GROMACS .gro file of C-alpha atoms in nm:
model
  297
    1MET     CA    1   6.158   0.924  -5.314
    2SER     CA    2   6.100   1.200  -5.571
    3ASN     CA    3   6.355   1.481  -5.597
    4LYS     CA    4   6.125   1.692  -5.815
    5PRO     CA    5   6.059   2.048  -5.692
    6LYS     CA    6   5.759   2.055  -5.462
    7ILE     CA    7   5.471   2.293  -5.527
    8VAL     CA    8   5.224   2.414  -5.265
    9VAL     CA    9   4.873   2.381  -5.410
   10THR     CA   10   4.615   2.598  -5.233
   11VAL     CA   11   4.243   2.551  -5.282
   12ALA     CA   12   4.012   2.844  -5.209
   13PRO     CA   13   3.673   2.671  -5.208
   14THR     CA   14   3.428   2.941  -5.097
   15GLY     CA   15   3.545   3.301  -5.064
   16GLY     CA   16   3.338   3.586  -4.930
   17MET     CA   17   3.166   3.706  -5.247
   18ALA     CA   18   3.025   3.430  -5.469
   19SER     CA   19   2.694   3.254  -5.409
   20LYS     CA   20   2.524   2.929  -5.502
   21LYS     CA   21   2.313   3.128  -5.747
   22GLN     CA   22   2.631   3.183  -5.948
   23ASN     CA   23   2.756   2.825  -5.908
   24PRO     CA   24   2.554   2.557  -5.722
   25ALA     CA   25   2.875   2.366  -5.646
   26LEU     CA   26   3.001   2.645  -5.416
   27PRO     CA   27   3.031   2.496  -5.065
   28THR     CA   28   2.895   2.729  -4.796
   29THR     CA   29   2.797   2.523  -4.489
   30PRO     CA   30   3.063   2.371  -4.259
   31GLU     CA   31   2.957   2.024  -4.374
   32GLU     CA   32   2.984   2.113  -4.742
   33ILE     CA   33   3.315   2.293  -4.701
   34ALA     CA   34   3.475   2.006  -4.505
   35ALA     CA   35   3.358   1.742  -4.752
   36ASP     CA   36   3.477   1.946  -5.051
   37VAL     CA   37   3.813   2.021  -4.889
   38TYR     CA   38   3.869   1.652  -4.816
   39ASP     CA   39   3.810   1.566  -5.180
   40CYS     CA   40   4.052   1.844  -5.283
   41TYR     CA   41   4.311   1.717  -5.035
   42ASN     CA   42   4.284   1.370  -5.192
   43ALA     CA   43   4.330   1.534  -5.533
   44GLY     CA   44   4.657   1.699  -5.422
   45ALA     CA   45   4.581   2.025  -5.239
   46SER     CA   46   4.802   2.100  -4.941
   47VAL     CA   47   4.648   2.427  -4.815
   48VAL     CA   48   4.286   2.539  -4.784
   49ALA     CA   49   4.194   2.909  -4.778
   50VAL     CA   50   3.885   2.901  -4.553
   51HIS     CA   51   3.604   3.155  -4.564
   52ALA     CA   52   3.307   3.117  -4.330
   53ARG     CA   53   2.937   3.177  -4.406
   54ARG     CA   54   2.639   3.240  -4.179
   55ALA     CA   55   2.394   2.954  -4.138
   56ILE     CA   56   2.091   3.179  -4.172
   57ASP     CA   57   2.155   3.307  -4.524
   58GLN     CA   58   2.501   3.180  -4.634
   59GLU     CA   59   2.644   3.533  -4.631
   60ALA     CA   60   2.992   3.618  -4.506
   61THR     CA   61   3.109   3.601  -4.146
   62CYS     CA   62   3.432   3.575  -3.946
   63ASP     CA   63   3.251   3.426  -3.645
   64PRO     CA   64   3.517   3.221  -3.456
   65ALA     CA   65   3.255   2.956  -3.374
   66VAL     CA   66   3.183   2.898  -3.742
   67TYR     CA   67   3.555   2.887  -3.828
   68THR     CA   68   3.610   2.641  -3.543
   69ASP     CA   69   3.331   2.418  -3.669
   70ILE     CA   70   3.474   2.420  -4.022
   71ASN     CA   71   3.830   2.366  -3.904
   72ARG     CA   72   3.738   2.077  -3.675
   73ARG     CA   73   3.542   1.904  -3.949
   74ILE     CA   74   3.833   1.939  -4.192
   75ARG     CA   75   4.091   1.825  -3.938
   76ASP     CA   76   3.884   1.519  -3.852
   77LYS     CA   77   3.926   1.415  -4.215
   78CYS     CA   78   4.283   1.517  -4.310
   79ASN     CA   79   4.592   1.723  -4.219
   80ILE     CA   80   4.561   1.990  -4.489
   81ILE     CA   81   4.696   2.330  -4.377
   82LEU     CA   82   4.420   2.556  -4.240
   83ASN     CA   83   4.440   2.916  -4.360
   84ASN     CA   84   4.150   3.131  -4.231
   85SER     CA   85   4.052   3.463  -4.387
   86THR     CA   86   4.071   3.794  -4.202
   87GLY     CA   87   3.916   3.964  -4.503
   88GLY     CA   88   3.572   3.816  -4.454
   89GLY     CA   89   3.350   3.922  -4.741
   90ILE     CA   90   3.125   4.182  -4.891
   91ASN     CA   91   2.799   4.108  -4.709
   92GLY     CA   92   2.659   3.944  -4.397
   93ASP     CA   93   2.831   4.024  -4.067
   94MET     CA   94   3.120   4.194  -4.240
   95ILE     CA   95   2.978   4.525  -4.363
   96HIS     CA   96   2.797   4.833  -4.236
   97GLN     CA   97   2.690   5.154  -4.406
   98LEU     CA   98   2.858   5.482  -4.319
   99ASN     CA   99   2.682   5.816  -4.284
  100ASN     CA  100   2.820   5.930  -4.622
  101GLY     CA  101   2.654   5.642  -4.806
  102LEU     CA  102   2.965   5.433  -4.850
  103TRP     CA  103   2.987   5.082  -4.704
  104GLU     CA  104   3.277   4.950  -4.496
  105ILE     CA  105   3.408   4.607  -4.406
  106LYS     CA  106   3.431   4.615  -4.026
  107PHE     CA  107   3.785   4.578  -3.897
  108GLU     CA  108   3.671   4.437  -3.560
  109GLU     CA  109   3.494   4.156  -3.746
  110ARG     CA  110   3.798   4.083  -3.959
  111LEU     CA  111   4.009   4.031  -3.645
  112LYS     CA  112   3.785   3.743  -3.542
  113GLY     CA  113   3.907   3.539  -3.835
  114MET     CA  114   4.223   3.441  -3.649
  115GLU     CA  115   4.033   3.314  -3.343
  116GLY     CA  116   3.906   2.990  -3.499
  117GLU     CA  117   4.043   2.676  -3.338
  118GLY     CA  118   4.321   2.499  -3.527
  119VAL     CA  119   4.413   2.783  -3.760
  120GLU     CA  120   4.775   2.770  -3.883
  121MET     CA  121   4.775   3.064  -4.126
  122CYS     CA  122   4.561   3.371  -4.188
  123THR     CA  123   4.533   3.604  -4.482
  124LEU     CA  124   4.661   3.955  -4.417
  125ASP     CA  125   4.533   4.212  -4.667
  126ALA     CA  126   4.787   4.485  -4.606
  127GLN     CA  127   4.633   4.773  -4.797
  128THR     CA  128   4.330   5.000  -4.814
  129ILE     CA  129   4.087   4.910  -5.091
  130CYS     CA  130   3.767   5.049  -5.237
  131ALA     CA  131   3.565   4.769  -5.397
  132THR     CA  132   3.265   4.825  -5.622
  133PHE     CA  133   2.987   4.566  -5.639
  134GLY     CA  134   2.673   4.674  -5.817
  135ASP     CA  135   2.570   5.008  -5.667
  136LYS     CA  136   2.775   4.955  -5.351
  137GLU     CA  137   3.118   5.105  -5.295
  138ILE     CA  138   3.279   4.916  -5.008
  139LEU     CA  139   3.584   5.044  -4.823
  140VAL     CA  140   3.836   4.805  -4.676
  141PRO     CA  141   4.053   5.039  -4.468
  142THR     CA  142   4.371   4.865  -4.355
  143THR     CA  143   4.595   5.148  -4.242
  144PRO     CA  144   4.961   5.091  -4.152
  145LYS     CA  145   4.862   5.078  -3.786
  146ARG     CA  146   4.599   4.816  -3.860
  147VAL     CA  147   4.845   4.612  -4.066
  148ARG     CA  148   5.076   4.594  -3.768
  149GLU     CA  149   4.786   4.509  -3.536
  150LEU     CA  150   4.687   4.217  -3.757
  151ALA     CA  151   5.048   4.100  -3.786
  152ASP     CA  152   5.118   4.132  -3.413
  153LYS     CA  153   4.803   3.943  -3.317
  154MET     CA  154   4.894   3.664  -3.560
  155LYS     CA  155   5.244   3.648  -3.419
  156ALA     CA  156   5.112   3.626  -3.062
  157ARG     CA  157   4.897   3.330  -3.165
  158GLY     CA  158   5.167   3.153  -3.363
  159ILE     CA  159   4.979   3.211  -3.690
  160LYS     CA  160   5.170   3.253  -4.016
  161PRO     CA  161   5.050   3.548  -4.226
  162GLU     CA  162   4.970   3.507  -4.591
  163TRP     CA  163   5.048   3.859  -4.715
  164GLU     CA  164   4.799   3.951  -4.987
  165VAL     CA  165   4.908   4.219  -5.231
  166PHE     CA  166   4.710   4.366  -5.522
  167ALA     CA  167   4.966   4.608  -5.668
  168LEU     CA  168   5.337   4.689  -5.670
  169SER     CA  169   5.282   4.964  -5.413
  170ASP     CA  170   5.130   4.707  -5.174
  171LEU     CA  171   5.427   4.477  -5.218
  172LEU     CA  172   5.677   4.755  -5.149
  173GLU     CA  173   5.491   4.868  -4.836
  174VAL     CA  174   5.475   4.512  -4.702
  175GLY     CA  175   5.846   4.474  -4.765
  176LYS     CA  176   5.920   4.761  -4.527
  177ILE     CA  177   5.784   4.582  -4.219
  178LEU     CA  178   5.828   4.209  -4.282
  179LYS     CA  179   6.143   4.174  -4.071
  180GLU     CA  180   5.969   4.336  -3.776
  181VAL     CA  181   5.649   4.130  -3.771
  182ASP     CA  182   5.718   3.803  -3.953
  183GLU     CA  183   5.993   3.546  -4.007
  184GLU     CA  184   6.136   3.400  -4.324
  185PRO     CA  185   6.014   3.254  -4.543
  186TYR     CA  186   5.756   3.530  -4.594
  187PHE     CA  187   5.457   3.392  -4.782
  188ILE     CA  188   5.319   3.647  -5.028
  189ASN     CA  189   5.006   3.597  -5.233
  190MET     CA  190   4.977   3.814  -5.545
  191VAL     CA  191   4.611   3.876  -5.627
  192LEU     CA  192   4.563   3.974  -5.991
  193GLY     CA  193   4.267   4.047  -6.212
  194VAL     CA  194   4.028   4.184  -5.946
  195SER     CA  195   3.852   4.437  -6.164
  196ALA     CA  196   3.615   4.538  -5.882
  197PHE     CA  197   3.903   4.668  -5.667
  198GLN     CA  198   4.021   5.022  -5.728
  199GLY     CA  199   4.395   5.008  -5.792
  200GLY     CA  200   4.399   4.633  -5.857
  201LEU     CA  201   4.620   4.507  -6.139
  202PRO     CA  202   4.513   4.285  -6.428
  203TYR     CA  203   4.693   3.961  -6.491
  204THR     CA  204   4.945   3.980  -6.772
  205PRO     CA  205   5.282   3.804  -6.793
  206LYS     CA  206   5.459   4.141  -6.764
  207VAL     CA  207   5.261   4.243  -6.455
  208MET     CA  208   5.345   3.920  -6.276
  209GLN     CA  209   5.710   3.943  -6.375
  210LEU     CA  210   5.720   4.298  -6.237
  211LEU     CA  211   5.587   4.183  -5.901
  212VAL     CA  212   5.821   3.886  -5.882
  213ASP     CA  213   6.114   4.114  -5.963
  214HIS     CA  214   6.027   4.322  -5.654
  215LEU     CA  215   5.975   4.043  -5.404
  216PRO     CA  216   6.143   4.109  -5.069
  217LYS     CA  217   6.444   3.900  -4.984
  218GLY     CA  218   6.341   3.583  -4.807
  219ALA     CA  219   5.995   3.570  -4.965
  220ILE     CA  220   5.822   3.287  -5.146
  221PHE     CA  221   5.512   3.357  -5.347
  222ASN     CA  222   5.177   3.230  -5.464
  223VAL     CA  223   4.943   3.376  -5.726
  224SER     CA  224   4.565   3.415  -5.706
  225ALA     CA  225   4.429   3.521  -6.043
  226ILE     CA  226   4.063   3.579  -6.099
  227GLY     CA  227   3.835   3.416  -6.358
  228PRO     CA  228   3.993   3.295  -6.681
  229ALA     CA  229   4.331   3.430  -6.572
  230GLN     CA  230   4.356   3.165  -6.302
  231LEU     CA  231   4.510   2.892  -6.515
  232PRO     CA  232   4.766   3.092  -6.719
  233ALA     CA  233   4.876   3.280  -6.407
  234ALA     CA  234   4.929   2.953  -6.222
  235MET     CA  235   5.143   2.819  -6.502
  236GLN     CA  236   5.353   3.133  -6.511
  237SER     CA  237   5.393   3.113  -6.134
  238LEU     CA  238   5.544   2.768  -6.176
  239LEU     CA  239   5.788   2.896  -6.437
  240LEU     CA  240   5.895   3.183  -6.208
  241GLY     CA  241   5.950   2.959  -5.904
  242GLY     CA  242   5.620   3.020  -5.728
  243HIS     CA  243   5.326   2.820  -5.599
  244VAL     CA  244   4.966   2.793  -5.718
  245ARG     CA  245   4.610   2.853  -5.605
  246VAL     CA  246   4.282   2.749  -5.757
  247GLY     CA  247   3.921   2.730  -5.641
  248LEU     CA  248   3.573   2.870  -5.678
  249GLU     CA  249   3.656   3.174  -5.464
  250ASP     CA  250   3.861   3.303  -5.759
  251ASN     CA  251   3.708   3.129  -6.060
  252LEU     CA  252   3.361   2.979  -6.101
  253TYR     CA  253   3.426   2.822  -6.442
  254TYR     CA  254   3.628   2.529  -6.570
  255GLU     CA  255   3.623   2.677  -6.918
  256GLN     CA  256   3.411   2.929  -7.102
  257GLY     CA  257   3.044   2.845  -7.047
  258LYS     CA  258   3.114   2.545  -6.820
  259LEU     CA  259   3.084   2.582  -6.443
  260ALA     CA  260   3.354   2.418  -6.232
  261THR     CA  261   3.380   2.230  -5.906
  262ASN     CA  262   3.669   2.278  -5.668
  263VAL     CA  263   3.783   1.920  -5.719
  264GLN     CA  264   3.793   1.966  -6.097
  265LEU     CA  265   4.010   2.276  -6.061
  266VAL     CA  266   4.248   2.102  -5.821
  267GLU     CA  267   4.272   1.788  -6.033
  268ARG     CA  268   4.358   1.993  -6.341
  269ILE     CA  269   4.626   2.204  -6.175
  270VAL     CA  270   4.783   1.898  -6.008
  271ARG     CA  271   4.793   1.722  -6.346
  272LEU     CA  272   4.962   2.023  -6.503
  273VAL     CA  273   5.206   2.064  -6.214
  274ARG     CA  274   5.320   1.708  -6.281
  275GLU     CA  275   5.327   1.757  -6.657
  276MET     CA  276   5.562   2.052  -6.599
  277GLY     CA  277   5.805   1.831  -6.410
  278TYR     CA  278   5.707   1.929  -6.055
  279GLU     CA  279   5.530   1.744  -5.777
  280PRO     CA  280   5.250   1.874  -5.553
  281ALA     CA  281   5.369   1.905  -5.194
  282THR     CA  282   5.200   1.706  -4.922
  283PRO     CA  283   5.065   1.916  -4.633
  284ASP     CA  284   5.371   1.829  -4.421
  285GLU     CA  285   5.606   1.918  -4.707
  286ALA     CA  286   5.417   2.244  -4.753
  287ARG     CA  287   5.463   2.318  -4.382
  288GLN     CA  288   5.837   2.281  -4.426
  289ILE     CA  289   5.835   2.507  -4.734
  290MET     CA  290   5.636   2.782  -4.555
  291GLY     CA  291   5.796   2.756  -4.210
  292LEU     CA  292   5.513   2.600  -4.011
  293PRO     CA  293   5.432   2.566  -3.733
  294ARG     CA  294   5.520   2.922  -3.645
  295ARG     CA  295   5.666   2.965  -3.299
  296LYS     CA  296   5.490   3.197  -3.058
  297PRO     CA  297   5.712   3.480  -2.917
   0.00000   0.00000   0.00000
């Protein structure tokens, strides 16, 4: 039995922004997502960050029925940890236009993300964001009251939050309430390099070190870096004692000019995890690392 440190490898196969026009390998239907996730599980992934898409046009949704369909199909194939999004996406069911011309991601739709059958974890974006995509400015208002509502609803369902932070201020705000709404180990995902998000931080070694230096006591962390930053950020995360995430949600390319598949990205990071002297955690080992299953109150 290996005594090497175990690393949680998350695959984010779809997301709520990219389309098949950008990368034909992006899985968007429940069948495609489940098949892709199974291949990634066999390649060494222990967690899947699930985003759902509408059947009619493959745009974003948090419809519990779609999440349930995806989750059931995945669970029929393997025991990878199911982490559903409560962020949704930037189109489809998720947005509506305000009277002032701005767009907004609907909070009531985001809440539906935790209602899919079989979900073990959910993302919790604990900050207010303004995202710019083309000529659209899209608000994602997650006020302190809404943060607590998301956290309380997850706790009532026995769902573990994945706390997503985009800046040091987000991390410090999350740290103020963790003891009240979550249990150790707190799982924090640092999202870096999102240039479309106002206030988002780029990936640099110093930026990541700053965030790690301010982690709340009792927290473990993962890093989601966008585009070409994905690989160097993952390697730095290993060096700093963290976990890794890859996938087409965050990065459509294997290298400059070459589109990726999710399996290719997982295979590469698993190979590098091993080359660095670590071992990818199995789903059950990842559950132990992250404190799953979470007990209902």
